[in-house]
mmCIF file of C-alpha atoms in Angstrom:
data_model
loop_
_atom_site.group_PDB
_atom_site.id
_atom_site.type_symbol
_atom_site.label_atom_id
_atom_site.label_comp_id
_atom_site.label_asym_id
_atom_site.label_seq_id
_atom_site.Cartn_x
_atom_site.Cartn_y
_atom_site.Cartn_z
ATOM 1 C CA UNK X 386 122.412 115.114 136.475
ATOM 2 C CA UNK X 387 126.066 115.876 135.794
ATOM 3 C CA UNK X 388 127.508 119.298 136.638
ATOM 4 C CA UNK X 389 130.885 120.194 135.137
ATOM 5 C CA UNK X 390 130.934 123.736 136.476
ATOM 6 C CA UNK X 391 129.224 126.898 135.284
ATOM 7 C CA UNK X 392 126.471 126.202 132.774
ATOM 8 C CA UNK X 393 127.866 122.804 131.815
ATOM 9 C CA UNK X 394 124.983 120.750 133.160
ATOM 10 C CA UNK X 395 123.676 117.630 131.457
ATOM 11 C CA UNK X 396 121.636 114.500 132.123
ATOM 12 C CA UNK X 397 122.982 111.170 133.349
ATOM 13 C CA UNK X 398 122.608 108.076 131.143
ATOM 14 C CA UNK X 399 118.971 107.011 130.973
ATOM 15 C CA UNK X 400 117.694 110.584 131.352
ATOM 16 C CA UNK X 401 116.736 113.420 129.014
ATOM 17 C CA UNK X 402 116.421 117.179 129.462
ATOM 18 C CA UNK X 403 113.552 119.132 127.894
ATOM 19 C CA UNK X 404 115.432 122.418 127.322
ATOM 20 C CA UNK X 405 118.724 124.157 128.085
ATOM 21 C CA UNK X 406 117.064 126.325 130.736
ATOM 22 C CA UNK X 407 115.184 123.474 132.427
ATOM 23 C CA UNK X 408 116.364 121.810 135.626
ATOM 24 C CA UNK X 409 113.872 118.987 135.087
ATOM 25 C CA UNK X 410 115.539 115.714 134.009
ATOM 26 C CA UNK X 411 113.108 113.065 132.797
ATOM 27 C CA UNK X 412 113.707 109.310 132.806
ATOM 28 C CA UNK X 413 113.684 107.917 129.269
ATOM 29 C CA UNK X 414 111.047 105.361 128.257
ATOM 30 C CA UNK X 415 113.877 103.026 127.188
ATOM 31 C CA UNK X 416 116.864 103.880 129.356
ATOM 32 C CA UNK X 417 119.513 102.401 127.035
ATOM 33 C CA UNK X 418 118.448 104.815 124.268
ATOM 34 C CA UNK X 419 119.544 107.864 126.290
ATOM 35 C CA UNK X 420 123.312 108.196 126.616
ATOM 36 C CA UNK X 421 123.145 111.422 128.628
ATOM 37 C CA UNK X 422 125.799 114.145 128.598
ATOM 38 C CA UNK X 423 128.688 112.557 126.724
ATOM 39 C CA UNK X 424 131.742 113.845 124.895
ATOM 40 C CA UNK X 425 132.667 114.853 122.242
ATOM 41 C CA UNK X 426 129.198 116.247 121.382
ATOM 42 C CA UNK X 427 128.519 117.490 124.959
ATOM 43 C CA UNK X 428 124.829 117.892 124.177
ATOM 44 C CA UNK X 429 123.259 119.462 127.284
ATOM 45 C CA UNK X 430 119.873 117.946 126.420
ATOM 46 C CA UNK X 431 121.380 114.483 126.270
ATOM 47 C CA UNK X 432 122.645 112.341 123.420
ATOM 48 C CA UNK X 433 120.619 109.502 121.900
ATOM 49 C CA UNK X 434 121.997 106.090 121.027
ATOM 50 C CA UNK X 435 122.319 105.138 117.339
ATOM 51 C CA UNK X 436 118.851 104.518 115.880
ATOM 52 C CA UNK X 437 117.036 106.835 118.329
ATOM 53 C CA UNK X 438 116.132 110.531 118.165
ATOM 54 C CA UNK X 439 113.891 113.394 119.366
ATOM 55 C CA UNK X 440 112.066 113.742 122.703
ATOM 56 C CA UNK X 441 113.139 111.165 125.314
ATOM 57 C CA UNK X 442 115.010 109.436 122.457
ATOM 58 C CA UNK X 443 111.693 107.651 121.877
ATOM 59 C CA UNK X 444 111.533 107.980 118.065
ATOM 60 C CA UNK X 445 113.397 105.805 115.591
ATOM 61 C CA UNK X 446 115.826 107.369 113.138
ATOM 62 C CA UNK X 447 115.336 106.842 109.386
ATOM 63 C CA UNK X 448 116.462 103.336 108.495
ATOM 64 C CA UNK X 449 115.269 101.994 111.853
ATOM 65 C CA UNK X 450 111.874 100.689 112.949
ATOM 66 C CA UNK X 451 110.105 100.083 116.244
ATOM 67 C CA UNK X 452 110.435 96.588 117.683
ATOM 68 C CA UNK X 453 108.776 96.779 121.106
ATOM 69 C CA UNK X 454 108.776 98.796 124.314
ATOM 70 C CA UNK X 455 110.204 101.930 122.644
ATOM 71 C CA UNK X 456 113.106 99.957 121.179
ATOM 72 C CA UNK X 457 114.347 100.499 117.630
ATOM 73 C CA UNK X 458 116.231 98.145 115.348
ATOM 74 C CA UNK X 459 117.754 98.433 111.890
ATOM 75 C CA UNK X 460 115.369 97.925 108.970
ATOM 76 C CA UNK X 461 115.733 94.712 106.978
ATOM 77 C CA UNK X 462 116.773 94.795 103.317
ATOM 78 C CA UNK X 463 114.098 96.761 101.378
ATOM 79 C CA UNK X 464 113.635 94.279 98.509
ATOM 80 C CA UNK X 465 113.395 91.230 100.768
ATOM 81 C CA UNK X 466 111.117 93.181 103.113
ATOM 82 C CA UNK X 467 108.613 93.869 100.306
ATOM 83 C CA UNK X 468 108.700 90.228 99.152
ATOM 84 C CA UNK X 469 108.148 88.964 102.713
ATOM 85 C CA UNK X 470 105.317 91.448 103.300
ATOM 86 C CA UNK X 471 103.583 90.253 100.107
ATOM 87 C CA UNK X 472 103.968 86.612 101.156
ATOM 88 C CA UNK X 473 102.605 87.356 104.633
ATOM 89 C CA UNK X 474 99.681 89.308 103.141
ATOM 90 C CA UNK X 475 98.818 86.434 100.776
ATOM 91 C CA UNK X 476 99.083 83.937 103.663
ATOM 92 C CA UNK X 477 96.786 86.080 105.832
ATOM 93 C CA UNK X 478 94.211 86.424 103.031
ATOM 94 C CA UNK X 479 94.270 82.662 102.404
ATOM 95 C CA UNK X 480 93.962 81.989 106.148
ATOM 96 C CA UNK X 481 91.005 84.358 106.559
ATOM 97 C CA UNK X 482 89.235 82.945 103.508
ATOM 98 C CA UNK X 483 89.772 79.417 104.855
ATOM 99 C CA UNK X 484 88.380 80.398 108.286
ATOM 100 C CA UNK X 485 85.321 82.083 106.757
ATOM 101 C CA UNK X 486 84.562 79.105 104.517
ATOM 102 C CA UNK X 487 85.034 76.617 107.371
ATOM 103 C CA UNK X 488 82.736 78.728 109.567
ATOM 104 C CA UNK X 489 80.051 78.832 106.848
ATOM 105 C CA UNK X 490 80.389 75.101 106.228
ATOM 106 C CA UNK X 491 80.245 74.414 109.973
ATOM 107 C CA UNK X 492 77.073 76.462 110.311
ATOM 108 C CA UNK X 493 75.263 73.818 108.263
ATOM 109 C CA UNK X 494 76.272 71.088 110.732
ATOM 110 C CA UNK X 495 74.531 70.847 114.073
ATOM 111 C CA UNK X 496 77.355 69.619 116.313
ATOM 112 C CA UNK X 497 80.382 71.331 114.778
ATOM 113 C CA UNK X 498 82.384 72.987 117.571
ATOM 114 C CA UNK X 499 85.642 73.486 115.652
ATOM 115 C CA UNK X 500 84.739 77.013 114.490
ATOM 116 C CA UNK X 501 83.749 77.939 118.049
ATOM 117 C CA UNK X 502 87.151 76.843 119.400
ATOM 118 C CA UNK X 503 88.964 78.786 116.670
ATOM 119 C CA UNK X 504 87.013 81.956 117.538
ATOM 120 C CA UNK X 505 87.762 81.538 121.258
ATOM 121 C CA UNK X 506 91.475 81.035 120.524
ATOM 122 C CA UNK X 507 91.630 84.099 118.236
ATOM 123 C CA UNK X 508 89.855 86.267 120.818
ATOM 124 C CA UNK X 509 92.228 85.021 123.508
ATOM 125 C CA UNK X 510 95.317 85.895 121.440
ATOM 126 C CA UNK X 511 93.935 89.335 120.561
ATOM 127 C CA UNK X 512 93.223 90.124 124.221
ATOM 128 C CA UNK X 513 96.658 88.848 125.256
ATOM 129 C CA UNK X 514 98.412 91.160 122.786
ATOM 130 C CA UNK X 515 96.169 94.083 123.740
ATOM 131 C CA UNK X 516 96.653 93.746 127.499
ATOM 132 C CA UNK X 517 100.436 93.415 127.169
ATOM 133 C CA UNK X 518 100.559 96.905 125.609
ATOM 134 C CA UNK X 519 99.029 98.546 128.716
ATOM 135 C CA UNK X 520 101.473 100.060 131.190
ATOM 136 C CA UNK X 521 99.933 98.576 134.342
ATOM 137 C CA UNK X 522 101.563 97.180 137.470
ATOM 138 C CA UNK X 523 101.065 93.569 136.466
ATOM 139 C CA UNK X 524 101.904 90.696 138.854
ATOM 140 C CA UNK X 525 105.345 89.165 138.338
ATOM 141 C CA UNK X 526 103.953 85.989 136.750
ATOM 142 C CA UNK X 527 101.964 87.980 134.181
ATOM 143 C CA UNK X 528 105.047 90.064 133.325
ATOM 144 C CA UNK X 529 107.012 86.825 132.853
ATOM 145 C CA UNK X 530 104.322 85.637 130.431
ATOM 146 C CA UNK X 531 104.482 88.888 128.447
ATOM 147 C CA UNK X 532 108.305 88.783 128.444
ATOM 148 C CA UNK X 533 108.265 85.238 127.089
ATOM 149 C CA UNK X 534 106.210 86.427 124.095
ATOM 150 C CA UNK X 535 108.466 89.411 123.271
ATOM 151 C CA UNK X 536 111.287 87.503 121.512
ATOM 152 C CA UNK X 537 108.789 86.101 119.001
ATOM 153 C CA UNK X 538 107.531 89.605 118.175
ATOM 154 C CA UNK X 539 111.075 90.969 117.934
ATOM 155 C CA UNK X 540 112.200 88.213 115.563
ATOM 156 C CA UNK X 541 109.208 88.816 113.281
ATOM 157 C CA UNK X 542 109.945 92.564 113.229
ATOM 158 C CA UNK X 543 113.589 91.960 112.334
ATOM 159 C CA UNK X 544 112.585 89.645 109.486
ATOM 160 C CA UNK X 545 109.959 92.015 108.062
ATOM 161 C CA UNK X 546 108.876 95.546 108.942
ATOM 162 C CA UNK X 547 105.720 97.353 107.881
ATOM 163 C CA UNK X 548 107.120 100.646 109.244
ATOM 164 C CA UNK X 549 110.228 100.386 107.059
ATOM 165 C CA UNK X 550 108.042 99.690 104.018
ATOM 166 C CA UNK X 551 106.010 102.879 104.534
ATOM 167 C CA UNK X 552 108.816 105.091 105.887
ATOM 168 C CA UNK X 553 110.026 107.604 103.285
ATOM 169 C CA UNK X 554 111.925 109.904 105.661
ATOM 170 C CA UNK X 555 115.365 111.165 104.826
ATOM 171 C CA UNK X 556 118.094 111.583 107.430
ATOM 172 C CA UNK X 557 116.855 115.154 107.937
ATOM 173 C CA UNK X 558 113.202 114.119 108.188
ATOM 174 C CA UNK X 559 111.138 115.647 110.979
ATOM 175 C CA UNK X 560 108.289 114.570 113.195
ATOM 176 C CA UNK X 561 105.719 115.418 110.491
ATOM 177 C CA UNK X 562 106.931 112.381 108.523
ATOM 178 C CA UNK X 563 106.440 110.216 111.623
ATOM 179 C CA UNK X 564 102.866 111.512 111.994
ATOM 180 C CA UNK X 565 102.122 110.786 108.335
ATOM 181 C CA UNK X 566 103.537 107.279 108.763
ATOM 182 C CA UNK X 567 101.242 106.733 111.761
ATOM 183 C CA UNK X 568 98.154 107.842 109.795
ATOM 184 C CA UNK X 569 99.155 105.723 106.793
ATOM 185 C CA UNK X 570 99.252 102.656 109.030
ATOM 186 C CA UNK X 571 95.881 103.489 110.608
ATOM 187 C CA UNK X 572 94.245 103.933 107.193
ATOM 188 C CA UNK X 573 95.672 100.636 105.947
ATOM 189 C CA UNK X 574 94.587 98.792 109.103
ATOM 190 C CA UNK X 575 91.087 100.287 108.780
ATOM 191 C CA UNK X 576 90.875 99.247 105.113
ATOM 192 C CA UNK X 577 92.137 95.723 105.768
ATOM 193 C CA UNK X 578 88.712 94.233 106.746
ATOM 194 C CA UNK X 579 87.208 95.606 103.522
ATOM 195 C CA UNK X 580 90.010 94.022 101.478
ATOM 196 C CA UNK X 581 89.525 90.723 103.307
ATOM 197 C CA UNK X 582 85.749 90.839 102.748
ATOM 198 C CA UNK X 583 86.259 91.497 99.032
ATOM 199 C CA UNK X 584 88.629 88.527 98.802
#
C-alpha cells in the first residue's frame, strides 16, 4: 500500500481495497486492470483501468466485453457483430445437422468408424476447454498448452461478442444488469439444444 500521510492511504498497482476503513489490500484477478492509488482522482479504494469497474476491477464497463482470464476488450461494431453472430449461428446449425445425419447414416453401416472419431474429437475439445477454466496448479507444459490456445479465443471474441449483443447497460448501469446478462446467456445456452433438435 501507499501512505501519503494522515488518512491518505491507497493500494499499489495490481491491488484493490474493499473499503475506506479497511487495511486489507487484495490482489486483483487481473493485475493490469487495477491502477491503484493514482492522481488526479486519488481514489483510496484504487482506480480501475479503462474498460474495467467494480470489485477487484473484475467487471467490464459498458461497451466492453470479457475476453479471457478477467480481461476486457472493446466491443466490436454492433451491426457487424449481429451479422457475424447470425452467420456463426447458421454455420453451427448446418454443422450439427450434418453431424447428426452422418451419424444416422453411419449407424446403418457395420464398419463405419468416422462418426466415432468425430465424437471422440468433440469430447476431447470440450474437456480441454473445460479444464483450462479451472484455477489449478497445472504443470508448466499444460499451462503452455492452455496459453497457446488463448490467442485463438481472444481473436474470435474481438471479431464477434455474444456479451456485447445482449448487453443493454448504460454508462451508469449497475451490477443488476450484469446479473441479468449472465442469466440471459444461461437461458439461451440451455435452449440451444432444443433449437438444434428442432432444426
